[in-house]
CSV table of C-alpha atoms in Angstrom, one decimal:
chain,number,residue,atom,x,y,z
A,1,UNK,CA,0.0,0.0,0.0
A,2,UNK,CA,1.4,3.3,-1.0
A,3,UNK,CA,1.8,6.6,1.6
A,4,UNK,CA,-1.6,8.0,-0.1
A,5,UNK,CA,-3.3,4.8,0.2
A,6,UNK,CA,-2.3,4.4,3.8
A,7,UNK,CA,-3.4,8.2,4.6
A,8,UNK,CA,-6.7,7.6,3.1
A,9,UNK,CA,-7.3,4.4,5.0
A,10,UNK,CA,-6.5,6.4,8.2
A,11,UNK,CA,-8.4,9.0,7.0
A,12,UNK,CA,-11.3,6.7,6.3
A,13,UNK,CA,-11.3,5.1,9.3
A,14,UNK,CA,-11.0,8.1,11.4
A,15,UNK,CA,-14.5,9.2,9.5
A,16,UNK,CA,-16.0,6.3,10.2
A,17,UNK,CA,-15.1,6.4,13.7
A,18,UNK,CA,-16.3,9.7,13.8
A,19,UNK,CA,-19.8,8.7,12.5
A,20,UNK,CA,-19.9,5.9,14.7
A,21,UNK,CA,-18.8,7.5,18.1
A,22,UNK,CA,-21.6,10.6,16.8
A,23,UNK,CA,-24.4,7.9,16.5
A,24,UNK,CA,-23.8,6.3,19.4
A,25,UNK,CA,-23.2,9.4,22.1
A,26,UNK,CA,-24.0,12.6,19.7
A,27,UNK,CA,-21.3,14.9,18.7
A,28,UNK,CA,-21.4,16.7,22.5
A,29,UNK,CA,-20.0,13.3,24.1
A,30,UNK,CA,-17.7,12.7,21.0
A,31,UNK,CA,-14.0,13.2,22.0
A,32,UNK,CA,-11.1,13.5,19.9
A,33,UNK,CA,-9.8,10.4,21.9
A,34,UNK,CA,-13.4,8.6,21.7
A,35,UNK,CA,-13.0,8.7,18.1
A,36,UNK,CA,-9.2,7.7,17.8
A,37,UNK,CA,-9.2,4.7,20.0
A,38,UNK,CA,-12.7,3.3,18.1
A,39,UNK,CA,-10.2,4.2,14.2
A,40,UNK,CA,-7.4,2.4,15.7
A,41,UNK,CA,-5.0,5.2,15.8
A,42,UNK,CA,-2.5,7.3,18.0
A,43,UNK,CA,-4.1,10.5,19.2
A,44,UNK,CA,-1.8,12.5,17.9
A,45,UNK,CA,-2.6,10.9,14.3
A,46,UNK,CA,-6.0,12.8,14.7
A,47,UNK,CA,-4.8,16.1,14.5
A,48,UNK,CA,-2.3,15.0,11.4
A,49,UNK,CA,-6.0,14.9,9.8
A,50,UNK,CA,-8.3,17.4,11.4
A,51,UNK,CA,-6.9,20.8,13.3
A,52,UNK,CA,-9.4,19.8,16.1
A,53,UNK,CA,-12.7,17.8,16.6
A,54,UNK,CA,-14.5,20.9,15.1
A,55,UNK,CA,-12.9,20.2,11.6
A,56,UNK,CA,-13.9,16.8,12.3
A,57,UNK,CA,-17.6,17.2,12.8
A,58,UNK,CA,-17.5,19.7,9.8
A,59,UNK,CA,-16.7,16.2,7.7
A,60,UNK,CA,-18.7,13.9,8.9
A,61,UNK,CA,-22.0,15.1,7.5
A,62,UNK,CA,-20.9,15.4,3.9
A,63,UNK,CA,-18.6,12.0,4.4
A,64,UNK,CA,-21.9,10.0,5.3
A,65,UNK,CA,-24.3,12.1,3.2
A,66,UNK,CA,-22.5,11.3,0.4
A,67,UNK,CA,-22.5,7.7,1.1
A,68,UNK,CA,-25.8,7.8,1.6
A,69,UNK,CA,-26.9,9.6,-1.9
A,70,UNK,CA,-24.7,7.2,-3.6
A,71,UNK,CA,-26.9,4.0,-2.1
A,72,UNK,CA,-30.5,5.9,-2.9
A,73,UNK,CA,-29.3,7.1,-6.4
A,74,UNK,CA,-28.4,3.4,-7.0
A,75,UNK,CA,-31.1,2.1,-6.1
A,76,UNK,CA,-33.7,5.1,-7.8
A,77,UNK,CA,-32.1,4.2,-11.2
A,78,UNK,CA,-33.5,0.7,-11.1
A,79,UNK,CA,-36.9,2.7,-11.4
A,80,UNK,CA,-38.8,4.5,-14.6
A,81,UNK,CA,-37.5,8.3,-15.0
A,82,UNK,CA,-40.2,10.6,-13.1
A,83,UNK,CA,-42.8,10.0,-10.6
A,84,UNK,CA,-42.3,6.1,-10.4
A,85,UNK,CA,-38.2,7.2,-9.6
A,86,UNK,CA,-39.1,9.9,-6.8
A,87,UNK,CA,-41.4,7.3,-5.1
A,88,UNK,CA,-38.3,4.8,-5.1
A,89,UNK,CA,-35.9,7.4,-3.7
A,90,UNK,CA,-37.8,8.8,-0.8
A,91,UNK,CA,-38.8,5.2,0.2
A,92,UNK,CA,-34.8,4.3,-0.2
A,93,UNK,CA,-34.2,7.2,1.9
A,94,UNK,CA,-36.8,5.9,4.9
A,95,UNK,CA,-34.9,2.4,4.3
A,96,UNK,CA,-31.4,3.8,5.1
A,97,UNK,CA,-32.9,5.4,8.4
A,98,UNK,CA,-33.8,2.6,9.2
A,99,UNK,CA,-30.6,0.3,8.1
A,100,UNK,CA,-28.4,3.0,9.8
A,101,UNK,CA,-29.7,4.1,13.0
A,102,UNK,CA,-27.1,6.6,13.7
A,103,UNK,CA,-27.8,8.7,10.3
A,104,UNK,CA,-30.5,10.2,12.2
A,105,UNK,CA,-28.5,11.5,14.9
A,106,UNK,CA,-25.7,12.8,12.7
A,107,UNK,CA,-27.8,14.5,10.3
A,108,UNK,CA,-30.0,16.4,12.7
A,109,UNK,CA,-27.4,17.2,15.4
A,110,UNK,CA,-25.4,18.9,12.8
A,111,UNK,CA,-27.4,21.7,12.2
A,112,UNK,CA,-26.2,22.8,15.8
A,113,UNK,CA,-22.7,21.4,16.1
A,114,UNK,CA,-21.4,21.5,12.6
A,115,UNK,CA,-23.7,23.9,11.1
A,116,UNK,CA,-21.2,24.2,8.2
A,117,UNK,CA,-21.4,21.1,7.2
A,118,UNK,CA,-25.1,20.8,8.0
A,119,UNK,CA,-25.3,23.6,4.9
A,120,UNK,CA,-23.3,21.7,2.7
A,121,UNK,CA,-25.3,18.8,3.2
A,122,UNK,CA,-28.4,20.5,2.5
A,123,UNK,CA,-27.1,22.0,-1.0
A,124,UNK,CA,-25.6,19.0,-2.4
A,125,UNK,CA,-29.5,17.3,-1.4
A,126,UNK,CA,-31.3,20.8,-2.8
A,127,UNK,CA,-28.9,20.7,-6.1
A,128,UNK,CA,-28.9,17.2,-6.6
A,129,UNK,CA,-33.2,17.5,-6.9
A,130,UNK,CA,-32.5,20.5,-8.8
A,131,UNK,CA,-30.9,18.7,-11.3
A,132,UNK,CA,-33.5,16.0,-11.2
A,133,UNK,CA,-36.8,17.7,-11.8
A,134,UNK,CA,-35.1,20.2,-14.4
A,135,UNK,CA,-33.9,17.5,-16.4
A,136,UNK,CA,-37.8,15.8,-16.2
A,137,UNK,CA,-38.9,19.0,-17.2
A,138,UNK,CA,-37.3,19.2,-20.1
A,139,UNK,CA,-38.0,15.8,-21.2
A,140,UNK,CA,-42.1,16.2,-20.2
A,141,UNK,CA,-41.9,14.0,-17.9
A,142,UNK,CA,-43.0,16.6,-14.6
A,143,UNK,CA,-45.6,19.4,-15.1
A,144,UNK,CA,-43.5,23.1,-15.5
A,145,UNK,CA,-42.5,25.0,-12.7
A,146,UNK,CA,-40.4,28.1,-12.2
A,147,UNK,CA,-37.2,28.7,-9.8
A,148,UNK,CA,-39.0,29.4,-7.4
A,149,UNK,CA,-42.0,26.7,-7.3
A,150,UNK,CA,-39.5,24.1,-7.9
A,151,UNK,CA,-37.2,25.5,-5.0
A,152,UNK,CA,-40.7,25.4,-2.4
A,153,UNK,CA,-41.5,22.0,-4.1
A,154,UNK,CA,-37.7,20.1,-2.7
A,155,UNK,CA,-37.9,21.5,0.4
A,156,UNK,CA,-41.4,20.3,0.9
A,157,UNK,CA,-40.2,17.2,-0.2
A,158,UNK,CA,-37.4,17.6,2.3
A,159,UNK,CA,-40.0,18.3,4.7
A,160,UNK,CA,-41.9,15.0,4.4
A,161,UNK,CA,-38.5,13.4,4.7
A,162,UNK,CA,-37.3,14.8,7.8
A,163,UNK,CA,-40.5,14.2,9.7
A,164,UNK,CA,-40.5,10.5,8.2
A,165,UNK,CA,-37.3,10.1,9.8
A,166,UNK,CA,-38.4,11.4,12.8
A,167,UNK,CA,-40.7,9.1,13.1
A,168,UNK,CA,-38.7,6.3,12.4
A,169,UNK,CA,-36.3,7.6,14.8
A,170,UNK,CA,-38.6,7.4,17.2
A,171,UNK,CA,-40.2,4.3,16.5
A,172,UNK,CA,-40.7,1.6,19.8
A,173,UNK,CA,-39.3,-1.2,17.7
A,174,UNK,CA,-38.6,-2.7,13.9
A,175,UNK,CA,-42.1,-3.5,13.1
A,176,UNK,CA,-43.4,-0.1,13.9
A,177,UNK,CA,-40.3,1.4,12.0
A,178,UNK,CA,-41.3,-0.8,8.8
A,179,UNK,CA,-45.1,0.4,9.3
A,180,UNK,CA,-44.2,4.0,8.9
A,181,UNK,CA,-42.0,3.5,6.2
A,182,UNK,CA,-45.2,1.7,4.4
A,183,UNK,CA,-47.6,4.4,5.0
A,184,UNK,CA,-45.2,7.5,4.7
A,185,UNK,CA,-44.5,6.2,1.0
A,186,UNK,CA,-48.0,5.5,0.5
A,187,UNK,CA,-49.0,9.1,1.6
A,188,UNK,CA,-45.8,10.7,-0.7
A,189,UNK,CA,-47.4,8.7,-3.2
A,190,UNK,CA,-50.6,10.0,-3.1
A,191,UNK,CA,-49.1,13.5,-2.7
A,192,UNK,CA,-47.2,13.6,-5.4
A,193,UNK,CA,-48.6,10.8,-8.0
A,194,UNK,CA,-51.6,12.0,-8.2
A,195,UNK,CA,-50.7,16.1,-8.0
A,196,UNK,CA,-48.1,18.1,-8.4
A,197,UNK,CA,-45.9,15.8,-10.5
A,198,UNK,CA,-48.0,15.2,-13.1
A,199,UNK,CA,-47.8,16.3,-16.7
């Protein structure tokens, strides 16, 4: 393994550690030494990465936001372009709260402790819909909107999913959790299949 492939394994592993110690105790509780003893590293390797545990709450969001993206846009593409595809993503979305416990925890802390990154996550999720509904626009496969409609319409959307995952979140067990998940994507479904995303 080369110098740059070791960094980014320590790297790596330091983020994941980071994710894991946030899930598990929020990022109040999660020390810089928390976090190094769970990667497997010195302490002083921490700040060879991050100037302090600031920096490294300011990664974390992005760092699991993108991995999350990356499993919902995966599985989204296995659906028909439009309506059918927005269904499939907001019920992935309910399905990695659930998978990953912690997400919830990381997301919503963040707007508080690493507002930063709590932005940047937020943009890349507003953008990446952006590009989304424009490009169904264009092919007519979405009714028309303007900038700003289409801006209101995502963060409804957002909406719906935050308050999903809320309940989730707060579900007493898995049943219940898999129950919501059911009738939140039945009620997005109706929302939006039969509405506003129509041609």
């Amino acid at each position: 393994m080369s110098r740059e492939e070791k960094a980014r394994a320590t790297l790596d592993s330091l983020l994941n550690a980071g994710c894991a110690v946030v899930a598990a105790e929020g990022y109040s509780d999660a020390s810089v030494a928390k976090i190094a003893d769970l990667a497997g590293v010195a302490h002083g390797t921490f700040y060879n990465y991050f100037e302090d545990r600031k920096a490294l709450f300011n990664a974390l969001l992005p760092y699991e936001g993108l991995r999350m993206r990356e499993k919902i846009e995966q599985i989204a593409r296995t659906a028909p372009p439009g309506v059918q595809r927005e269904i499939v993503r907001f019920e992935a979305f309910l399905n990695y709260v659930i998978e990953n416990e912690g997400f919830y925890r990381i997301l919503y802390e963040a707007e508080i402790f690493a507002p930063e990154a709590h932005r940047e996550h937020m943009d890349n999720i507003v953008n990446g819909y952006l590009g989304t509904f424009r490009r169904a626009m264009a092919e007519n496969r979405i009714r028309r909107f303007d900038d700003q409609q289409l801006h209101c319409l995502i963060y409804q959307i957002l909406g719906m999913r935050a308050y999903a995952a809320m309940q989730i979140h707060y579900a007493a067990d898995q049943s219940e959790k898999l129950r919501i998940r059911d009738c939140s994507v039945e009620m997005y479904s109706l929302f939006f299949g039969q509405s506003l995303l129509q041609t």
